[in-house]
mmCIF file of C-alpha atoms in Angstrom:
data_model
loop_
_atom_site.group_PDB
_atom_site.id
_atom_site.type_symbol
_atom_site.label_atom_id
_atom_site.label_comp_id
_atom_site.label_asym_id
_atom_site.label_seq_id
_atom_site.Cartn_x
_atom_site.Cartn_y
_atom_site.Cartn_z
ATOM 1 C CA MET A 1 0.119 -70.963 -71.510
ATOM 2 C CA GLU A 2 2.207 -68.035 -72.502
ATOM 3 C CA VAL A 3 -0.673 -65.785 -71.911
ATOM 4 C CA ARG A 4 -1.264 -67.377 -68.541
ATOM 5 C CA GLU A 5 2.426 -67.198 -67.721
ATOM 6 C CA SER A 6 2.419 -63.655 -68.879
ATOM 7 C CA VAL A 7 -0.559 -63.015 -66.755
ATOM 8 C CA GLY A 8 1.022 -64.942 -63.897
ATOM 9 C CA SER A 9 4.234 -63.016 -64.309
ATOM 10 C CA SER A 10 2.383 -59.774 -64.499
ATOM 11 C CA GLY A 11 0.370 -60.666 -61.354
ATOM 12 C CA THR A 12 3.527 -61.536 -59.447
ATOM 13 C CA GLY A 13 5.107 -58.216 -60.416
ATOM 14 C CA ALA A 14 2.016 -56.389 -59.304
ATOM 15 C CA MET A 15 2.076 -58.180 -55.973
ATOM 16 C CA ASP A 16 5.765 -57.402 -55.580
ATOM 17 C CA GLY A 17 5.123 -53.717 -56.325
ATOM 18 C CA TYR A 18 2.224 -53.654 -53.884
ATOM 19 C CA THR A 19 4.339 -55.272 -51.162
ATOM 20 C CA TRP A 20 7.164 -52.822 -51.732
ATOM 21 C CA ARG A 21 4.885 -49.800 -51.559
ATOM 22 C CA GLU A 22 3.221 -51.032 -48.380
ATOM 23 C CA LYS A 23 6.600 -51.741 -46.860
ATOM 24 C CA TRP A 24 7.784 -48.279 -47.842
ATOM 25 C CA LYS A 25 4.686 -46.694 -46.320
ATOM 26 C CA SER A 26 5.044 -48.770 -43.197
ATOM 27 C CA GLU A 27 8.655 -47.793 -42.786
ATOM 28 C CA ASN A 28 7.850 -44.132 -43.326
ATOM 29 C CA LEU A 29 4.968 -44.279 -40.872
ATOM 30 C CA GLU A 30 7.182 -46.001 -38.351
ATOM 31 C CA GLY A 31 9.861 -43.390 -38.871
ATOM 32 C CA SER A 32 7.309 -40.604 -38.555
ATOM 33 C CA GLY A 33 5.917 -42.160 -35.387
ATOM 34 C CA GLN A 34 9.390 -42.443 -33.936
ATOM 35 C CA ALA A 35 10.045 -38.808 -34.822
ATOM 36 C CA ARG A 36 6.821 -37.745 -33.131
ATOM 37 C CA LEU A 37 7.668 -39.903 -30.127
ATOM 38 C CA SER A 38 11.107 -38.321 -29.927
ATOM 39 C CA TYR A 39 9.507 -34.845 -30.112
ATOM 40 C CA VAL A 40 7.074 -35.694 -27.304
ATOM 41 C CA ARG A 41 9.946 -37.034 -25.195
ATOM 42 C CA VAL A 42 11.994 -33.901 -25.750
ATOM 43 C CA LYS A 43 8.976 -31.728 -24.967
ATOM 44 C CA TYR A 44 8.269 -33.717 -21.796
ATOM 45 C CA LEU A 45 11.893 -33.557 -20.706
ATOM 46 C CA PHE A 46 12.007 -29.823 -21.372
ATOM 47 C CA PHE A 47 8.898 -29.058 -19.330
ATOM 48 C CA SER A 48 10.034 -31.423 -16.577
ATOM 49 C CA TRP A 49 13.333 -29.576 -16.413
ATOM 50 C CA LEU A 50 11.492 -26.225 -16.435
ATOM 51 C CA VAL A 51 9.242 -27.290 -13.547
ATOM 52 C CA VAL A 52 12.224 -28.556 -11.554
ATOM 53 C CA PHE A 53 14.165 -25.353 -12.265
ATOM 54 C CA VAL A 54 11.322 -23.003 -11.321
ATOM 55 C CA GLY A 55 10.463 -25.091 -8.260
ATOM 56 C CA SER A 56 14.067 -25.124 -7.146
ATOM 57 C CA TRP A 57 14.317 -21.374 -7.610
ATOM 58 C CA ILE A 58 11.162 -20.767 -5.557
ATOM 59 C CA ILE A 59 12.431 -23.056 -2.814
ATOM 60 C CA TYR A 60 15.787 -21.270 -2.886
ATOM 61 C CA VAL A 61 14.161 -17.843 -2.667
ATOM 62 C CA GLN A 62 11.914 -19.004 0.159
ATOM 63 C CA TYR A 63 14.803 -20.606 2.005
ATOM 64 C CA SER A 64 17.041 -17.603 1.583
ATOM 65 C CA THR A 65 14.184 -15.395 2.793
ATOM 66 C CA TYR A 66 13.785 -17.427 5.957
ATOM 67 C CA THR A 67 17.503 -17.507 6.618
ATOM 68 C CA GLU A 68 17.789 -13.747 6.139
ATOM 69 C CA LEU A 69 14.829 -12.895 8.364
ATOM 70 C CA CYS A 70 16.993 -12.801 11.463
ATOM 71 C CA ARG A 71 19.364 -10.273 9.883
ATOM 72 C CA GLY A 72 18.331 -6.710 10.581
ATOM 73 C CA LYS A 73 18.812 -4.952 7.251
ATOM 74 C CA ASP A 74 17.208 -7.766 5.237
ATOM 75 C CA CYS A 75 14.293 -8.103 7.631
ATOM 76 C CA LYS A 76 13.185 -4.570 6.741
ATOM 77 C CA LYS A 77 12.399 -5.744 3.203
ATOM 78 C CA ILE A 78 9.630 -7.989 4.490
ATOM 79 C CA ILE A 79 6.624 -6.388 6.119
ATOM 80 C CA MET A 80 4.301 -8.931 7.697
ATOM 81 C CA TYR A 81 2.885 -12.349 6.957
ATOM 82 C CA LEU A 82 1.197 -15.310 8.594
ATOM 83 C CA GLY A 83 3.335 -18.163 9.842
ATOM 84 C CA ILE A 84 3.584 -21.076 12.246
ATOM 85 C CA TRP A 85 5.556 -20.865 15.499
ATOM 86 C CA ASP A 86 5.707 -23.945 17.748
ATOM 87 C CA ASN A 87 2.829 -25.449 15.742
ATOM 88 C CA LEU A 88 0.611 -22.439 16.486
ATOM 89 C CA PRO A 89 -0.573 -19.864 13.904
ATOM 90 C CA GLY A 90 0.971 -16.449 14.381
ATOM 91 C CA VAL A 91 1.640 -13.132 12.687
ATOM 92 C CA VAL A 92 5.313 -12.644 11.850
ATOM 93 C CA LYS A 93 6.494 -9.040 11.928
ATOM 94 C CA CYS A 94 9.841 -7.498 11.102
ATOM 95 C CA GLN A 95 11.489 -4.242 12.061
ATOM 96 C CA MET A 96 8.918 -1.950 10.440
ATOM 97 C CA GLU A 97 9.373 1.300 12.338
ATOM 98 C CA GLN A 98 12.205 3.769 12.431
ATOM 99 C CA ALA A 99 13.154 5.618 15.591
ATOM 100 C CA LEU A 100 10.290 7.702 16.902
ATOM 101 C CA HIS A 101 11.710 11.048 15.805
ATOM 102 C CA LEU A 102 11.858 9.908 12.182
ATOM 103 C CA ASP A 103 8.078 9.576 11.942
ATOM 104 C CA PHE A 104 7.253 13.283 11.938
ATOM 105 C CA GLY A 105 6.502 15.053 8.694
ATOM 106 C CA THR A 106 9.934 16.670 8.659
ATOM 107 C CA GLU A 107 12.947 15.317 10.450
ATOM 108 C CA LEU A 108 13.905 16.500 13.901
ATOM 109 C CA GLU A 109 17.409 15.583 12.872
ATOM 110 C CA PRO A 110 18.977 14.286 9.629
ATOM 111 C CA ARG A 111 17.927 10.734 8.763
ATOM 112 C CA LYS A 112 20.596 8.188 9.523
ATOM 113 C CA GLU A 113 20.858 4.436 9.027
ATOM 114 C CA ILE A 114 19.884 2.685 12.250
ATOM 115 C CA VAL A 115 22.306 -0.032 13.327
ATOM 116 C CA LEU A 116 20.259 -2.443 15.400
ATOM 117 C CA PHE A 117 22.694 -5.243 16.114
ATOM 118 C CA ASP A 118 25.754 -3.290 17.271
ATOM 119 C CA LYS A 119 24.935 -3.731 20.982
ATOM 120 C CA PRO A 120 25.805 -5.321 23.295
ATOM 121 C CA THR A 121 29.333 -6.091 22.157
ATOM 122 C CA ARG A 122 31.275 -9.245 22.911
ATOM 123 C CA GLY A 123 32.503 -9.301 26.482
ATOM 124 C CA THR A 124 29.546 -7.342 27.879
ATOM 125 C CA THR A 125 28.501 -8.775 31.234
ATOM 126 C CA VAL A 126 24.885 -9.477 32.191
ATOM 127 C CA GLN A 127 25.061 -6.682 34.757
ATOM 128 C CA LYS A 128 26.281 -4.215 32.120
ATOM 129 C CA PHE A 129 23.491 -5.302 29.758
ATOM 130 C CA LYS A 130 20.930 -4.759 32.517
ATOM 131 C CA GLU A 131 22.294 -1.239 33.010
ATOM 132 C CA MET A 132 21.959 -0.580 29.271
ATOM 133 C CA VAL A 133 18.332 -1.730 29.279
ATOM 134 C CA TYR A 134 17.573 0.293 32.426
ATOM 135 C CA SER A 135 18.958 3.463 30.783
ATOM 136 C CA LEU A 136 16.884 2.803 27.654
ATOM 137 C CA PHE A 137 13.720 2.406 29.715
ATOM 138 C CA LYS A 138 14.430 5.553 31.692
ATOM 139 C CA ALA A 139 14.768 7.510 28.432
ATOM 140 C CA LYS A 140 11.567 6.008 26.999
ATOM 141 C CA LEU A 141 9.386 5.780 30.113
ATOM 142 C CA GLY A 142 10.872 8.275 32.540
ATOM 143 C CA ASP A 143 10.855 7.501 36.263
ATOM 144 C CA GLN A 144 7.712 5.418 36.060
ATOM 145 C CA GLY A 145 7.115 2.293 38.108
ATOM 146 C CA ASN A 146 9.727 -0.248 39.079
ATOM 147 C CA LEU A 147 12.091 -0.161 36.102
ATOM 148 C CA SER A 148 14.435 -2.709 37.699
ATOM 149 C CA GLU A 149 11.581 -5.204 37.799
ATOM 150 C CA LEU A 150 10.858 -4.513 34.129
ATOM 151 C CA VAL A 151 14.544 -5.093 33.286
ATOM 152 C CA ASN A 152 14.394 -8.505 34.965
ATOM 153 C CA LEU A 153 11.257 -9.318 32.985
ATOM 154 C CA ILE A 154 13.098 -8.434 29.770
ATOM 155 C CA LEU A 155 15.957 -10.779 30.658
ATOM 156 C CA THR A 156 13.437 -13.577 31.153
ATOM 157 C CA VAL A 157 11.893 -12.838 27.751
ATOM 158 C CA ALA A 158 15.336 -12.574 26.123
ATOM 159 C CA ASP A 159 16.238 -16.109 27.242
ATOM 160 C CA GLY A 160 14.645 -17.624 24.139
ATOM 161 C CA ASP A 161 15.942 -21.172 24.611
ATOM 162 C CA ARG A 162 15.020 -21.196 28.326
ATOM 163 C CA ASP A 163 18.450 -22.374 29.466
ATOM 164 C CA GLY A 164 18.645 -19.857 32.295
ATOM 165 C CA GLN A 165 21.284 -17.731 30.520
ATOM 166 C CA VAL A 166 21.150 -14.886 28.008
ATOM 167 C CA SER A 167 23.619 -15.471 25.170
ATOM 168 C CA LEU A 168 25.216 -12.643 23.178
ATOM 169 C CA GLY A 169 22.902 -13.396 20.239
ATOM 170 C CA GLU A 170 19.828 -13.311 22.464
ATOM 171 C CA ALA A 171 20.971 -10.056 24.057
ATOM 172 C CA LYS A 172 21.544 -8.445 20.641
ATOM 173 C CA SER A 173 18.114 -9.561 19.469
ATOM 174 C CA ALA A 174 16.419 -8.293 22.643
ATOM 175 C CA TRP A 175 18.213 -4.935 22.358
ATOM 176 C CA ALA A 176 17.095 -4.525 18.737
ATOM 177 C CA LEU A 177 13.496 -5.371 19.566
ATOM 178 C CA LEU A 178 13.348 -3.066 22.582
ATOM 179 C CA GLN A 179 13.756 -0.116 20.196
ATOM 180 C CA LEU A 180 10.275 -0.973 18.874
ATOM 181 C CA ASN A 181 7.288 0.452 20.734
ATOM 182 C CA GLU A 182 5.029 -2.455 19.832
ATOM 183 C CA PHE A 183 7.414 -5.073 21.202
ATOM 184 C CA LEU A 184 7.973 -3.135 24.424
ATOM 185 C CA LEU A 185 4.232 -2.722 24.906
ATOM 186 C CA MET A 186 3.589 -6.436 24.328
ATOM 187 C CA VAL A 187 6.078 -7.246 27.083
ATOM 188 C CA ILE A 188 4.655 -4.681 29.517
ATOM 189 C CA LEU A 189 1.030 -5.725 28.844
ATOM 190 C CA GLN A 190 1.702 -9.429 28.336
ATOM 191 C CA ASP A 191 -0.933 -10.435 30.913
ATOM 192 C CA LYS A 192 -3.662 -8.150 29.550
ATOM 193 C CA GLU A 193 -6.565 -9.645 27.636
ATOM 194 C CA HIS A 194 -6.572 -7.289 24.664
ATOM 195 C CA THR A 195 -2.843 -7.329 23.908
ATOM 196 C CA PRO A 196 -1.716 -10.042 21.460
ATOM 197 C CA LYS A 197 0.553 -12.621 23.046
ATOM 198 C CA LEU A 198 4.245 -12.517 22.134
ATOM 199 C CA MET A 199 5.032 -16.028 20.866
ATOM 200 C CA GLY A 200 8.727 -15.684 20.077
ATOM 201 C CA PHE A 201 11.410 -13.707 18.250
ATOM 202 C CA CYS A 202 14.573 -13.971 16.181
ATOM 203 C CA GLY A 203 16.786 -11.023 15.303
ATOM 204 C CA ASP A 204 14.360 -8.127 14.877
ATOM 205 C CA LEU A 205 11.651 -10.511 13.719
ATOM 206 C CA TYR A 206 8.961 -11.287 16.254
ATOM 207 C CA VAL A 207 5.821 -13.430 16.244
ATOM 208 C CA MET A 208 2.553 -12.422 17.850
ATOM 209 C CA GLU A 209 -0.627 -14.456 18.158
ATOM 210 C CA SER A 210 -2.868 -14.565 15.106
ATOM 211 C CA VAL A 211 -6.218 -12.759 15.276
ATOM 212 C CA GLU A 212 -9.162 -14.099 13.284
ATOM 213 C CA TYR A 213 -10.621 -10.710 12.265
ATOM 214 C CA THR A 214 -8.036 -8.047 11.553
ATOM 215 C CA SER A 215 -10.200 -4.952 11.237
ATOM 216 C CA LEU A 216 -12.923 -3.522 13.429
ATOM 217 C CA TYR A 217 -15.393 -3.680 10.565
ATOM 218 C CA GLY A 218 -15.661 -3.431 6.821
ATOM 219 C CA ILE A 219 -14.395 -5.592 4.018
ATOM 220 C CA SER A 220 -10.921 -5.643 2.512
ATOM 221 C CA LEU A 221 -10.795 -4.545 -1.128
ATOM 222 C CA PRO A 222 -7.903 -4.115 -3.620
ATOM 223 C CA TRP A 223 -6.415 -0.649 -3.358
ATOM 224 C CA VAL A 224 -7.352 0.169 -6.980
ATOM 225 C CA ILE A 225 -11.033 -0.381 -6.170
ATOM 226 C CA GLU A 226 -10.679 1.566 -2.911
ATOM 227 C CA LEU A 227 -9.603 4.626 -4.896
ATOM 228 C CA LEU A 228 -12.767 4.477 -7.013
ATOM 229 C CA ILE A 229 -15.261 4.166 -4.143
ATOM 230 C CA PRO A 230 -16.607 7.437 -2.651
ATOM 231 C CA SER A 231 -15.865 7.730 1.059
ATOM 232 C CA GLY A 232 -19.547 8.065 1.993
ATOM 233 C CA PHE A 233 -20.492 4.926 0.123
ATOM 234 C CA ARG A 234 -17.500 3.148 1.626
ATOM 235 C CA ARG A 235 -18.683 3.976 5.158
ATOM 236 C CA SER A 236 -22.160 2.663 4.350
ATOM 237 C CA MET A 237 -20.655 -0.494 2.868
ATOM 238 C CA ASP A 238 -18.475 -0.998 5.965
ATOM 239 C CA GLN A 239 -21.557 -1.035 8.165
ATOM 240 C CA LEU A 240 -22.954 -3.979 6.176
ATOM 241 C CA PHE A 241 -19.952 -6.115 7.148
ATOM 242 C CA THR A 242 -20.141 -5.876 10.917
ATOM 243 C CA PRO A 243 -21.194 -8.326 13.626
ATOM 244 C CA SER A 244 -24.581 -8.030 15.322
ATOM 245 C CA TRP A 245 -25.013 -5.032 17.640
ATOM 246 C CA PRO A 246 -24.516 -6.970 20.930
ATOM 247 C CA ARG A 247 -21.258 -8.339 19.550
ATOM 248 C CA LYS A 248 -20.179 -4.873 18.457
ATOM 249 C CA ALA A 249 -20.925 -3.674 21.976
ATOM 250 C CA LYS A 250 -18.697 -6.421 23.415
ATOM 251 C CA ILE A 251 -15.867 -5.442 21.051
ATOM 252 C CA ALA A 252 -16.329 -1.782 22.018
ATOM 253 C CA ILE A 253 -16.087 -2.674 25.727
ATOM 254 C CA GLY A 254 -12.784 -4.411 24.892
ATOM 255 C CA LEU A 255 -11.447 -1.193 23.350
ATOM 256 C CA LEU A 256 -12.483 0.790 26.422
ATOM 257 C CA GLU A 257 -10.691 -1.754 28.623
ATOM 258 C CA PHE A 258 -7.549 -1.467 26.500
ATOM 259 C CA VAL A 259 -7.678 2.319 26.930
ATOM 260 C CA GLU A 260 -7.674 1.671 30.675
ATOM 261 C CA ASP A 261 -4.675 -0.656 30.300
ATOM 262 C CA VAL A 262 -2.501 2.013 28.671
ATOM 263 C CA PHE A 263 -3.794 4.973 30.706
ATOM 264 C CA HIS A 264 -1.488 5.529 33.672
ATOM 265 C CA GLY A 265 -0.418 1.907 33.865
ATOM 266 C CA PRO A 266 2.499 0.651 35.993
ATOM 267 C CA TYR A 267 5.012 2.253 33.604
ATOM 268 C CA GLY A 268 3.248 5.486 32.796
ATOM 269 C CA ASN A 269 0.813 6.613 30.148
ATOM 270 C CA PHE A 270 0.998 5.362 26.556
ATOM 271 C CA LEU A 271 -0.554 7.483 23.807
ATOM 272 C CA MET A 272 -2.604 5.959 20.986
ATOM 273 C CA CYS A 273 -1.460 7.950 17.972
ATOM 274 C CA ASP A 274 -3.282 6.058 15.208
ATOM 275 C CA THR A 275 -6.752 5.047 16.371
ATOM 276 C CA SER A 276 -8.172 3.558 13.201
ATOM 277 C CA ALA A 277 -10.331 0.510 12.524
ATOM 278 C CA LYS A 278 -7.526 -1.272 10.653
ATOM 279 C CA ASN A 279 -5.399 -1.388 13.815
ATOM 280 C CA LEU A 280 -8.055 -3.229 15.812
ATOM 281 C CA GLY A 281 -9.349 -6.761 15.447
ATOM 282 C CA TYR A 282 -11.237 -9.393 17.382
ATOM 283 C CA ASN A 283 -11.264 -13.141 17.863
ATOM 284 C CA GLU A 284 -13.985 -15.730 17.371
ATOM 285 C CA LYS A 285 -15.420 -14.895 20.819
ATOM 286 C CA TYR A 286 -15.635 -11.193 19.842
ATOM 287 C CA ASP A 287 -12.938 -10.171 22.303
ATOM 288 C CA LEU A 288 -11.035 -7.144 21.052
ATOM 289 C CA LYS A 289 -7.382 -7.664 20.111
ATOM 290 C CA MET A 290 -4.951 -4.965 19.029
ATOM 291 C CA VAL A 291 -3.399 -6.011 15.713
ATOM 292 C CA ASP A 292 -1.044 -3.059 15.215
ATOM 293 C CA MET A 293 0.442 -1.126 18.147
ATOM 294 C CA ARG A 294 3.374 0.557 16.409
ATOM 295 C CA LYS A 295 1.855 4.000 16.919
ATOM 296 C CA ILE A 296 1.166 3.523 20.631
ATOM 297 C CA VAL A 297 4.053 5.372 22.242
ATOM 298 C CA PRO A 298 5.214 6.289 25.766
ATOM 299 C CA GLU A 299 3.941 9.763 26.659
ATOM 300 C CA THR A 300 7.257 10.699 28.293
ATOM 301 C CA ASN A 301 9.168 9.820 25.136
ATOM 302 C CA LEU A 302 6.832 11.713 22.805
ATOM 303 C CA LYS A 303 6.803 14.838 24.977
ATOM 304 C CA GLU A 304 10.576 14.934 25.086
ATOM 305 C CA LEU A 305 10.850 14.667 21.317
ATOM 306 C CA ILE A 306 8.126 17.085 20.279
ATOM 307 C CA LYS A 307 8.434 19.896 22.800
ATOM 308 C CA ASP A 308 11.172 21.899 21.015
ATOM 309 C CA ARG A 309 10.126 21.157 17.462
ATOM 310 C CA HIS A 310 9.916 24.186 15.193
ATOM 311 C CA CYS A 311 6.402 24.932 13.936
ATOM 312 C CA GLU A 312 4.419 27.429 11.915
ATOM 313 C CA SER A 313 0.991 26.149 12.933
ATOM 314 C CA ASP A 314 -0.652 23.353 14.917
ATOM 315 C CA LEU A 315 -0.458 21.177 11.807
ATOM 316 C CA ASP A 316 3.299 20.904 12.348
ATOM 317 C CA CYS A 317 2.795 19.411 15.806
ATOM 318 C CA VAL A 318 1.334 16.017 14.930
ATOM 319 C CA TYR A 319 2.676 12.510 15.458
ATOM 320 C CA GLY A 320 0.986 9.635 13.652
ATOM 321 C CA THR A 321 -2.543 10.740 12.815
ATOM 322 C CA ASP A 322 -4.029 11.388 16.256
ATOM 323 C CA CYS A 323 -1.395 12.748 18.648
ATOM 324 C CA ARG A 324 -1.562 16.521 18.364
ATOM 325 C CA THR A 325 -0.084 19.317 20.402
ATOM 326 C CA SER A 326 -0.337 23.054 19.754
ATOM 327 C CA CYS A 327 2.141 25.473 18.235
ATOM 328 C CA ASP A 328 3.255 28.265 20.581
ATOM 329 C CA GLN A 329 3.296 31.275 18.257
ATOM 330 C CA SER A 330 5.500 33.282 20.615
ATOM 331 C CA THR A 331 8.353 30.789 20.420
ATOM 332 C CA MET A 332 7.369 28.982 17.193
ATOM 333 C CA LYS A 333 7.859 25.708 19.062
ATOM 334 C CA CYS A 334 5.488 22.810 19.642
ATOM 335 C CA THR A 335 4.145 22.460 23.155
ATOM 336 C CA SER A 336 4.490 19.100 24.875
ATOM 337 C CA GLU A 337 0.881 18.487 26.016
ATOM 338 C CA VAL A 338 -1.140 16.249 23.699
ATOM 339 C CA ILE A 339 -4.579 17.841 23.262
ATOM 340 C CA GLN A 340 -6.874 14.819 23.054
ATOM 341 C CA PRO A 341 -6.720 11.809 25.424
ATOM 342 C CA ASN A 342 -6.907 8.207 24.243
ATOM 343 C CA LEU A 343 -10.499 7.797 25.426
ATOM 344 C CA ALA A 344 -11.756 10.659 23.256
ATOM 345 C CA LYS A 345 -10.081 9.128 20.184
ATOM 346 C CA ALA A 346 -11.572 5.715 20.969
ATOM 347 C CA CYS A 347 -15.065 7.204 21.330
ATOM 348 C CA GLN A 348 -14.675 9.041 18.023
ATOM 349 C CA LEU A 349 -13.933 5.709 16.361
ATOM 350 C CA LEU A 350 -16.810 3.944 18.135
ATOM 351 C CA LYS A 351 -19.483 6.608 17.475
ATOM 352 C CA ASP A 352 -20.706 5.376 14.071
ATOM 353 C CA TYR A 353 -19.812 1.782 14.940
ATOM 354 C CA LEU A 354 -22.129 1.673 17.969
ATOM 355 C CA LEU A 355 -24.902 4.064 16.938
ATOM 356 C CA HIS A 356 -25.600 2.119 13.744
ATOM 357 C CA GLY A 357 -28.208 -0.454 14.704
ATOM 358 C CA ALA A 358 -28.233 0.517 18.393
ATOM 359 C CA PRO A 359 -31.372 -0.521 20.326
ATOM 360 C CA SER A 360 -33.883 2.348 20.387
ATOM 361 C CA GLU A 361 -34.238 2.290 24.193
ATOM 362 C CA ILE A 362 -30.567 3.230 24.763
ATOM 363 C CA ARG A 363 -29.682 5.058 21.553
ATOM 364 C CA GLU A 364 -30.264 8.576 22.911
ATOM 365 C CA GLU A 365 -28.310 7.962 26.115
ATOM 366 C CA LEU A 366 -25.527 6.184 24.194
ATOM 367 C CA GLU A 367 -25.187 9.084 21.753
ATOM 368 C CA LYS A 368 -25.063 11.579 24.627
ATOM 369 C CA GLN A 369 -22.320 9.666 26.420
ATOM 370 C CA LEU A 370 -20.264 9.201 23.248
ATOM 371 C CA TYR A 371 -20.314 12.925 22.445
ATOM 372 C CA SER A 372 -19.340 13.779 26.039
ATOM 373 C CA CYS A 373 -16.464 11.354 25.667
ATOM 374 C CA ILE A 374 -15.311 12.852 22.346
ATOM 375 C CA ALA A 375 -15.285 16.323 23.943
ATOM 376 C CA LEU A 376 -12.706 15.279 26.567
ATOM 377 C CA LYS A 377 -9.534 17.398 26.576
ATOM 378 C CA VAL A 378 -6.257 16.740 28.357
ATOM 379 C CA THR A 379 -6.117 20.342 29.567
ATOM 380 C CA ALA A 380 -9.571 20.244 31.201
ATOM 381 C CA ASN A 381 -9.759 20.594 34.957
ATOM 382 C CA GLN A 382 -10.186 17.257 36.731
ATOM 383 C CA MET A 383 -9.633 15.452 33.427
ATOM 384 C CA GLU A 384 -8.660 12.195 35.088
ATOM 385 C CA MET A 385 -11.832 12.118 37.156
ATOM 386 C CA GLU A 386 -13.978 12.882 34.094
ATOM 387 C CA HIS A 387 -12.039 10.249 32.129
ATOM 388 C CA SER A 388 -12.803 7.531 34.681
ATOM 389 C CA LEU A 389 -16.435 8.581 35.067
ATOM 390 C CA ILE A 390 -17.205 8.645 31.348
ATOM 391 C CA LEU A 391 -15.376 5.377 30.684
ATOM 392 C CA ASN A 392 -17.191 3.552 33.493
ATOM 393 C CA ASN A 393 -20.584 4.948 32.475
ATOM 394 C CA LEU A 394 -20.108 3.801 28.894
ATOM 395 C CA LYS A 395 -19.028 0.303 29.919
ATOM 396 C CA THR A 396 -21.951 0.009 32.336
ATOM 397 C CA LEU A 397 -24.487 1.124 29.722
ATOM 398 C CA LEU A 398 -23.214 -1.391 27.173
ATOM 399 C CA TRP A 399 -22.854 -4.285 29.631
ATOM 400 C CA LYS A 400 -26.365 -3.840 30.993
ATOM 401 C CA LYS A 401 -27.791 -4.100 27.504
ATOM 402 C CA ILE A 402 -25.872 -7.214 26.389
ATOM 403 C CA SER A 403 -25.412 -9.161 29.627
ATOM 404 C CA TYR A 404 -28.353 -11.461 28.985
ATOM 405 C CA THR A 405 -28.042 -11.882 25.210
ATOM 406 C CA ASN A 406 -26.688 -14.947 23.450
ATOM 407 C CA ASP A 407 -24.566 -12.819 21.120
ATOM 408 C CA SER A 408 -22.424 -11.382 23.918
#
């Protein structure tokens, strides 16, 4: 009995020890689990807070960007981006160009900060504002066309809320935008097929219609890769990313028609001073659309600004990349006559574009006409007659070839 009791007592003690150890383990496991749970909760709360903080900051930056867009000096920090205006896709542009005279290699006068929103001042009457706009147009365009009619058109455009009145804010915005060549040209050519439609504006921000394809041909690559690609190989690669030849011909006809639009239009001649593929685009129907017109300037304005510019050689008498005059060595001043007309620049751009893949039956004639076009000079006798003849011959040649194709 004693042995059994001893054994019983010993067994009970063992069971008690086992129960205690299990309880201890259980409590420690429970405590460890709670600690891990607390850590997960803290981690979750931390990352949740981080997401909320970063998201709030992004929203704040975006919101502050949008609110500052209509303020001139802040708008300059933003170049261009896609956006929605009245539920339609558009390209939003800000004040991206300085006054015309600041674009030459060296300044015609010391650079100064441009104050865009200082005019008109409070108390300015509508009649006074119209006089201001008229004077601006006369300086930019000269005595071309019916400037009074153009002023009235500007007042219609300036009435952004369509209430029949131009508020001070609307007048200030219109005045700022009228300093920009692209905006002025969009207003003047608003009914032309190849000029992007002006959808709206705010401050010196304006929205133009979106264009599906924003370069004449080629493929967009990161600038680092662009630096590594030889120019010859790049040109060959560009030709791989072009529409079919009939569609290229239709796009080319659009460029020729745009040249007609800006050549001795109702408000004088506008000069295309950067005729490059990146400034031209086309829509899904292969109709040409200008995507960047900042370097298309009134001839009167450019002549006035360049004619007395000091020069050592013809290289000093260039605006943009394509508007060149000559240097008069007797006076060391730039002359005012631009050497090459718009049509010649357009044909230079179209030469490789059209000859690559051109149908064999018209290739020789097409090449001949393109080279005659490139040889056009402003100073040539009967230049305007030659201009019209060459332009019409080119359009006729291209239209005849594509009129009955599905691709056109």
